[in-house]
């Protein structure tokens, strides 16, 4: 598949915005990269259906509690909502959010809004008849009662059931979430792949992946310890698709002394 690349760089002093339209048989990688605090809405320049390709956040001044995380496309506003913030939202962070923007023909976009504690599963009634695959477009998580350590964050689908996780170690804090997704015809996708692995004493990990354009169908990042070690401040959080690998980031200021954690990535290659 031929691919064009559209890049939007957002900083405090300058920006660059290019525009385009995703056409049949092509995908365009639309990225927003910048620094911010709180919630920002960088503009994007590609028309089509956005499918989540990667997201990455990094607190530039050290680790913090977390209250809100978002990588949510807003096609009607030609923007992406990006958030990585504790309760007061005044801490600087860098971010990268990228979507593979594809021709919308045959794709059924949808969204789900809910509230939860710890982990919840809810039925999706939007699946069309025929052979379709769930692909993420974006997500938004926010604790309702202040900021917390982070134990686990995730969103995935199986059998038209949506599962979300957003919690510290005890998992009793209420949160509100939004998930944007698309039912993509199976014929528009190549391989469907799931990778689950455990990471020890480091804040980053790499996993081999198939080549070509890749989109995220589901994921989680999960601290595997219990008790006081079962959650941490957070500095880095991300999943980045590269040419033939995925890079995962999940850690505080000193990930080498943190507990083991595991990741799940479910992805599809574009046909």
mmCIF file of C-alpha atoms in Angstrom:
data_model
loop_
_atom_site.group_PDB
_atom_site.id
_atom_site.type_symbol
_atom_site.label_atom_id
_atom_site.label_comp_id
_atom_site.label_asym_id
_atom_site.label_seq_id
_atom_site.Cartn_x
_atom_site.Cartn_y
_atom_site.Cartn_z
ATOM 1 C CA UNK A 1 0.000 0.000 0.000
ATOM 2 C CA UNK A 2 1.355 3.407 -0.927
ATOM 3 C CA UNK A 3 1.393 5.867 1.921
ATOM 4 C CA UNK A 4 1.756 9.609 2.219
ATOM 5 C CA UNK A 5 2.844 11.237 5.462
ATOM 6 C CA UNK A 6 1.212 14.297 6.995
ATOM 7 C CA UNK A 7 2.982 15.795 10.009
ATOM 8 C CA UNK A 8 1.693 18.437 12.373
ATOM 9 C CA UNK A 9 4.275 19.798 14.798
ATOM 10 C CA UNK A 10 2.907 21.834 17.676
ATOM 11 C CA UNK A 11 5.177 23.914 19.908
ATOM 12 C CA UNK A 12 4.804 27.061 21.918
ATOM 13 C CA UNK A 13 6.092 29.223 19.078
ATOM 14 C CA UNK A 14 5.398 27.618 15.721
ATOM 15 C CA UNK A 15 3.325 25.064 13.869
ATOM 16 C CA UNK A 16 3.159 23.312 10.528
ATOM 17 C CA UNK A 17 -0.054 21.969 9.021
ATOM 18 C CA UNK A 18 -0.365 20.116 5.744
ATOM 19 C CA UNK A 19 -3.589 18.798 4.297
ATOM 20 C CA UNK A 20 -4.708 15.899 2.183
ATOM 21 C CA UNK A 21 -7.439 13.377 1.497
ATOM 22 C CA UNK A 22 -7.122 9.632 2.000
ATOM 23 C CA UNK A 23 -8.045 7.868 -1.221
ATOM 24 C CA UNK A 24 -9.029 4.315 -2.094
ATOM 25 C CA UNK A 25 -6.072 1.948 -1.864
ATOM 26 C CA UNK A 26 -3.934 4.405 0.096
ATOM 27 C CA UNK A 27 -3.337 5.340 3.719
ATOM 28 C CA UNK A 28 -1.866 8.553 5.042
ATOM 29 C CA UNK A 29 0.017 8.702 8.328
ATOM 30 C CA UNK A 30 -1.251 11.782 10.161
ATOM 31 C CA UNK A 31 0.887 12.671 13.217
ATOM 32 C CA UNK A 32 0.678 15.349 15.863
ATOM 33 C CA UNK A 33 3.865 15.971 17.832
ATOM 34 C CA UNK A 34 4.400 18.633 20.446
ATOM 35 C CA UNK A 35 4.765 19.752 24.031
ATOM 36 C CA UNK A 36 1.938 20.889 26.259
ATOM 37 C CA UNK A 37 0.361 20.836 29.692
ATOM 38 C CA UNK A 38 -3.215 19.852 30.417
ATOM 39 C CA UNK A 39 -5.388 19.228 27.351
ATOM 40 C CA UNK A 40 -4.561 20.466 23.851
ATOM 41 C CA UNK A 41 -6.271 20.160 20.463
ATOM 42 C CA UNK A 42 -3.639 20.168 17.704
ATOM 43 C CA UNK A 43 -5.062 20.392 14.223
ATOM 44 C CA UNK A 44 -4.749 17.652 11.609
ATOM 45 C CA UNK A 45 -4.988 17.894 7.860
ATOM 46 C CA UNK A 46 -6.232 14.624 6.383
ATOM 47 C CA UNK A 47 -9.830 13.742 5.541
ATOM 48 C CA UNK A 48 -10.841 10.113 5.971
ATOM 49 C CA UNK A 49 -11.290 7.545 8.737
ATOM 50 C CA UNK A 50 -8.540 7.767 11.409
ATOM 51 C CA UNK A 51 -7.258 4.437 12.750
ATOM 52 C CA UNK A 52 -4.926 4.617 15.742
ATOM 53 C CA UNK A 53 -1.318 3.831 14.867
ATOM 54 C CA UNK A 54 0.699 5.006 17.883
ATOM 55 C CA UNK A 55 0.631 7.159 21.009
ATOM 56 C CA UNK A 56 3.403 8.298 23.332
ATOM 57 C CA UNK A 57 3.545 10.629 26.349
ATOM 58 C CA UNK A 58 6.455 11.775 28.509
ATOM 59 C CA UNK A 59 6.351 14.094 31.530
ATOM 60 C CA UNK A 60 9.375 16.329 30.950
ATOM 61 C CA UNK A 61 9.827 17.338 34.599
ATOM 62 C CA UNK A 62 9.739 13.935 36.247
ATOM 63 C CA UNK A 63 7.027 11.450 37.169
ATOM 64 C CA UNK A 64 3.562 12.274 38.573
ATOM 65 C CA UNK A 65 0.246 10.862 39.593
ATOM 66 C CA UNK A 66 -2.166 10.602 36.659
ATOM 67 C CA UNK A 67 -5.740 11.735 36.283
ATOM 68 C CA UNK A 68 -6.433 12.019 32.548
ATOM 69 C CA UNK A 69 -5.025 10.415 29.417
ATOM 70 C CA UNK A 70 -6.437 11.021 25.938
ATOM 71 C CA UNK A 71 -5.612 10.394 22.296
ATOM 72 C CA UNK A 72 -8.974 11.137 20.709
ATOM 73 C CA UNK A 73 -9.496 12.159 17.076
ATOM 74 C CA UNK A 74 -12.107 14.860 16.516
ATOM 75 C CA UNK A 75 -12.743 14.686 12.754
ATOM 76 C CA UNK A 76 -15.449 17.354 12.706
ATOM 77 C CA UNK A 77 -13.009 19.810 14.290
ATOM 78 C CA UNK A 78 -10.036 18.580 12.181
ATOM 79 C CA UNK A 79 -8.155 18.071 15.449
ATOM 80 C CA UNK A 80 -6.943 15.488 17.950
ATOM 81 C CA UNK A 81 -7.584 15.802 21.684
ATOM 82 C CA UNK A 82 -4.376 15.056 23.606
ATOM 83 C CA UNK A 83 -4.141 14.879 27.411
ATOM 84 C CA UNK A 84 -1.567 13.573 29.885
ATOM 85 C CA UNK A 85 -2.214 15.214 33.222
ATOM 86 C CA UNK A 86 -2.456 14.884 36.975
ATOM 87 C CA UNK A 87 -5.155 16.693 38.936
ATOM 88 C CA UNK A 88 -3.959 20.255 38.405
ATOM 89 C CA UNK A 89 -2.853 19.735 34.797
ATOM 90 C CA UNK A 90 0.092 22.150 34.989
ATOM 91 C CA UNK A 91 2.950 19.728 34.297
ATOM 92 C CA UNK A 92 4.652 19.854 30.910
ATOM 93 C CA UNK A 93 4.763 16.748 28.746
ATOM 94 C CA UNK A 94 5.761 15.814 25.231
ATOM 95 C CA UNK A 95 3.431 13.785 23.045
ATOM 96 C CA UNK A 96 3.117 11.970 19.756
ATOM 97 C CA UNK A 97 -0.213 10.665 18.463
ATOM 98 C CA UNK A 98 -0.494 9.161 14.993
ATOM 99 C CA UNK A 99 -3.323 7.767 12.910
ATOM 100 C CA UNK A 100 -3.394 5.866 9.667
ATOM 101 C CA UNK A 101 -6.105 7.767 7.809
ATOM 102 C CA UNK A 102 -7.892 5.591 5.271
ATOM 103 C CA UNK A 103 -10.672 5.869 2.726
ATOM 104 C CA UNK A 104 -13.955 5.614 4.692
ATOM 105 C CA UNK A 105 -15.665 3.438 2.076
ATOM 106 C CA UNK A 106 -17.250 0.408 3.766
ATOM 107 C CA UNK A 107 -16.025 1.364 7.252
ATOM 108 C CA UNK A 108 -18.521 1.865 10.091
ATOM 109 C CA UNK A 109 -17.255 4.358 12.721
ATOM 110 C CA UNK A 110 -18.710 4.328 16.235
ATOM 111 C CA UNK A 111 -17.985 5.387 19.798
ATOM 112 C CA UNK A 112 -18.742 4.299 23.357
ATOM 113 C CA UNK A 113 -19.048 6.350 26.540
ATOM 114 C CA UNK A 114 -19.086 4.775 29.971
ATOM 115 C CA UNK A 115 -18.185 4.876 33.636
ATOM 116 C CA UNK A 116 -16.326 2.167 35.520
ATOM 117 C CA UNK A 117 -14.179 1.165 38.498
ATOM 118 C CA UNK A 118 -11.026 -0.801 37.787
ATOM 119 C CA UNK A 119 -12.057 -2.960 34.846
ATOM 120 C CA UNK A 120 -15.353 -3.219 33.005
ATOM 121 C CA UNK A 121 -16.794 -5.035 30.006
ATOM 122 C CA UNK A 122 -19.759 -3.721 28.024
ATOM 123 C CA UNK A 123 -21.570 -5.019 24.919
ATOM 124 C CA UNK A 124 -21.233 -3.190 21.618
ATOM 125 C CA UNK A 125 -24.399 -3.131 19.521
ATOM 126 C CA UNK A 126 -22.828 -1.399 16.525
ATOM 127 C CA UNK A 127 -21.184 -4.328 14.742
ATOM 128 C CA UNK A 128 -22.537 -4.541 11.175
ATOM 129 C CA UNK A 129 -23.494 -7.784 9.476
ATOM 130 C CA UNK A 130 -20.688 -9.489 7.637
ATOM 131 C CA UNK A 131 -16.960 -9.900 8.236
ATOM 132 C CA UNK A 132 -15.749 -6.821 10.112
ATOM 133 C CA UNK A 133 -12.853 -6.201 12.514
ATOM 134 C CA UNK A 134 -12.747 -3.805 15.478
ATOM 135 C CA UNK A 135 -9.981 -1.190 15.172
ATOM 136 C CA UNK A 136 -9.282 1.600 17.656
ATOM 137 C CA UNK A 137 -9.477 5.228 16.594
ATOM 138 C CA UNK A 138 -8.881 6.817 19.993
ATOM 139 C CA UNK A 139 -9.494 6.818 23.738
ATOM 140 C CA UNK A 140 -10.047 9.128 26.682
ATOM 141 C CA UNK A 141 -9.702 8.080 30.348
ATOM 142 C CA UNK A 142 -10.234 10.242 33.418
ATOM 143 C CA UNK A 143 -10.410 9.425 37.120
ATOM 144 C CA UNK A 144 -13.480 11.076 38.660
ATOM 145 C CA UNK A 145 -12.031 11.571 42.154
ATOM 146 C CA UNK A 146 -8.615 13.132 41.605
ATOM 147 C CA UNK A 147 -5.257 11.732 40.475
ATOM 148 C CA UNK A 148 -3.716 8.384 41.358
ATOM 149 C CA UNK A 149 -0.806 6.046 40.839
ATOM 150 C CA UNK A 150 -1.219 3.898 37.731
ATOM 151 C CA UNK A 151 -1.365 0.115 37.726
ATOM 152 C CA UNK A 152 -3.106 -0.664 34.431
ATOM 153 C CA UNK A 153 -4.528 1.040 31.364
ATOM 154 C CA UNK A 154 -6.108 -0.730 28.425
ATOM 155 C CA UNK A 155 -8.913 -1.085 25.918
ATOM 156 C CA UNK A 156 -9.790 -4.057 23.721
ATOM 157 C CA UNK A 157 -12.670 -5.862 22.017
ATOM 158 C CA UNK A 158 -13.609 -9.522 21.756
ATOM 159 C CA UNK A 159 -16.875 -10.947 20.495
ATOM 160 C CA UNK A 160 -18.500 -7.484 20.334
ATOM 161 C CA UNK A 161 -17.623 -6.951 24.010
ATOM 162 C CA UNK A 162 -15.569 -3.866 24.897
ATOM 163 C CA UNK A 163 -13.183 -4.172 27.863
ATOM 164 C CA UNK A 164 -11.472 -1.189 29.487
ATOM 165 C CA UNK A 165 -8.979 -0.955 32.375
ATOM 166 C CA UNK A 166 -7.836 2.195 34.170
ATOM 167 C CA UNK A 167 -6.797 1.756 37.763
ATOM 168 C CA UNK A 168 -4.302 1.917 40.568
ATOM 169 C CA UNK A 169 -3.511 -1.251 42.519
ATOM 170 C CA UNK A 170 -6.783 -1.463 44.447
ATOM 171 C CA UNK A 171 -8.976 -0.696 41.432
ATOM 172 C CA UNK A 172 -11.742 1.003 43.401
ATOM 173 C CA UNK A 173 -11.586 4.518 41.924
ATOM 174 C CA UNK A 174 -14.363 5.541 39.519
ATOM 175 C CA UNK A 175 -13.400 6.748 36.070
ATOM 176 C CA UNK A 176 -15.138 7.976 32.956
ATOM 177 C CA UNK A 177 -14.029 6.793 29.538
ATOM 178 C CA UNK A 178 -14.701 7.290 25.853
ATOM 179 C CA UNK A 179 -13.568 4.941 23.112
ATOM 180 C CA UNK A 180 -13.691 5.835 19.422
ATOM 181 C CA UNK A 181 -13.436 2.893 17.057
ATOM 182 C CA UNK A 182 -14.256 1.591 13.598
ATOM 183 C CA UNK A 183 -15.584 -1.656 12.198
ATOM 184 C CA UNK A 184 -13.290 -2.251 9.239
ATOM 185 C CA UNK A 185 -14.125 -4.790 6.517
ATOM 186 C CA UNK A 186 -11.827 -7.785 6.855
ATOM 187 C CA UNK A 187 -10.891 -7.383 3.198
ATOM 188 C CA UNK A 188 -9.298 -4.002 4.002
ATOM 189 C CA UNK A 189 -6.864 -5.637 6.456
ATOM 190 C CA UNK A 190 -3.973 -8.051 6.095
ATOM 191 C CA UNK A 191 -2.798 -9.988 9.155
ATOM 192 C CA UNK A 192 -4.383 -9.842 12.624
ATOM 193 C CA UNK A 193 -1.752 -10.278 15.352
ATOM 194 C CA UNK A 194 -1.677 -10.365 19.174
ATOM 195 C CA UNK A 195 1.496 -10.152 21.265
ATOM 196 C CA UNK A 196 1.616 -10.576 25.069
ATOM 197 C CA UNK A 197 4.870 -10.324 27.000
ATOM 198 C CA UNK A 198 6.339 -9.480 30.428
ATOM 199 C CA UNK A 199 9.061 -6.861 30.999
ATOM 200 C CA UNK A 200 11.559 -6.834 33.880
ATOM 201 C CA UNK A 201 13.375 -3.839 35.418
ATOM 202 C CA UNK A 202 13.153 -1.414 32.530
ATOM 203 C CA UNK A 203 10.702 1.215 31.324
ATOM 204 C CA UNK A 204 10.872 0.268 27.650
ATOM 205 C CA UNK A 205 10.511 -2.874 25.594
ATOM 206 C CA UNK A 206 10.472 -3.857 21.929
ATOM 207 C CA UNK A 207 8.569 -6.581 20.142
ATOM 208 C CA UNK A 208 9.052 -7.738 16.567
ATOM 209 C CA UNK A 209 6.158 -6.906 14.261
ATOM 210 C CA UNK A 210 5.142 -7.489 10.678
ATOM 211 C CA UNK A 211 6.129 -4.871 8.127
ATOM 212 C CA UNK A 212 3.747 -2.418 6.519
ATOM 213 C CA UNK A 213 1.239 0.020 7.942
ATOM 214 C CA UNK A 214 -0.097 -1.165 11.289
ATOM 215 C CA UNK A 215 -3.176 -0.102 13.283
ATOM 216 C CA UNK A 216 -4.022 -0.863 16.909
ATOM 217 C CA UNK A 217 -7.018 -3.088 17.619
ATOM 218 C CA UNK A 218 -6.463 -3.227 21.390
ATOM 219 C CA UNK A 219 -3.825 -2.948 24.092
ATOM 220 C CA UNK A 220 -3.007 -2.912 27.765
ATOM 221 C CA UNK A 221 -0.033 -1.934 29.932
ATOM 222 C CA UNK A 222 -0.138 -3.616 33.338
ATOM 223 C CA UNK A 223 2.032 -3.600 36.475
ATOM 224 C CA UNK A 224 2.145 -7.247 37.586
ATOM 225 C CA UNK A 225 3.112 -6.712 41.242
ATOM 226 C CA UNK A 226 0.754 -6.480 44.216
ATOM 227 C CA UNK A 227 0.607 -4.386 47.368
ATOM 228 C CA UNK A 228 2.633 -1.172 47.561
ATOM 229 C CA UNK A 229 4.619 -2.157 44.476
ATOM 230 C CA UNK A 230 1.464 -2.723 42.452
ATOM 231 C CA UNK A 231 1.246 0.826 41.115
ATOM 232 C CA UNK A 232 3.578 3.757 40.502
ATOM 233 C CA UNK A 233 3.896 7.368 39.541
ATOM 234 C CA UNK A 234 4.061 7.608 35.778
ATOM 235 C CA UNK A 235 6.507 9.436 33.531
ATOM 236 C CA UNK A 236 6.369 7.526 30.247
ATOM 237 C CA UNK A 237 3.429 5.819 28.607
ATOM 238 C CA UNK A 238 3.220 4.772 25.000
ATOM 239 C CA UNK A 239 2.976 2.265 22.191
ATOM 240 C CA UNK A 240 4.792 3.165 18.991
ATOM 241 C CA UNK A 241 4.640 1.191 15.771
ATOM 242 C CA UNK A 242 7.901 1.171 13.822
ATOM 243 C CA UNK A 243 8.714 -0.417 10.462
ATOM 244 C CA UNK A 244 9.138 -3.973 11.834
ATOM 245 C CA UNK A 245 8.575 -3.603 15.583
ATOM 246 C CA UNK A 246 6.540 -2.070 18.376
ATOM 247 C CA UNK A 247 8.126 -0.025 21.149
ATOM 248 C CA UNK A 248 6.395 0.083 24.538
ATOM 249 C CA UNK A 249 7.019 2.675 27.267
ATOM 250 C CA UNK A 250 5.622 2.333 30.777
ATOM 251 C CA UNK A 251 7.491 3.631 33.796
ATOM 252 C CA UNK A 252 8.290 6.249 36.415
ATOM 253 C CA UNK A 253 11.561 8.147 36.953
ATOM 254 C CA UNK A 254 13.384 4.949 38.024
ATOM 255 C CA UNK A 255 11.913 2.056 36.036
ATOM 256 C CA UNK A 256 14.912 -0.179 36.825
ATOM 257 C CA UNK A 257 13.698 -0.505 40.429
ATOM 258 C CA UNK A 258 10.029 -0.947 39.491
ATOM 259 C CA UNK A 259 8.052 -4.154 39.480
ATOM 260 C CA UNK A 260 7.661 -6.282 36.377
ATOM 261 C CA UNK A 261 4.984 -5.183 33.938
ATOM 262 C CA UNK A 262 3.393 -6.733 30.934
ATOM 263 C CA UNK A 263 1.972 -5.496 27.673
ATOM 264 C CA UNK A 264 -0.629 -6.695 25.218
ATOM 265 C CA UNK A 265 -0.796 -5.345 21.694
ATOM 266 C CA UNK A 266 -3.442 -6.463 19.214
ATOM 267 C CA UNK A 267 -2.833 -5.020 15.798
ATOM 268 C CA UNK A 268 -3.707 -5.386 12.141
ATOM 269 C CA UNK A 269 -1.723 -4.668 9.020
ATOM 270 C CA UNK A 270 -3.472 -2.725 6.285
ATOM 271 C CA UNK A 271 -4.089 -4.638 3.081
#
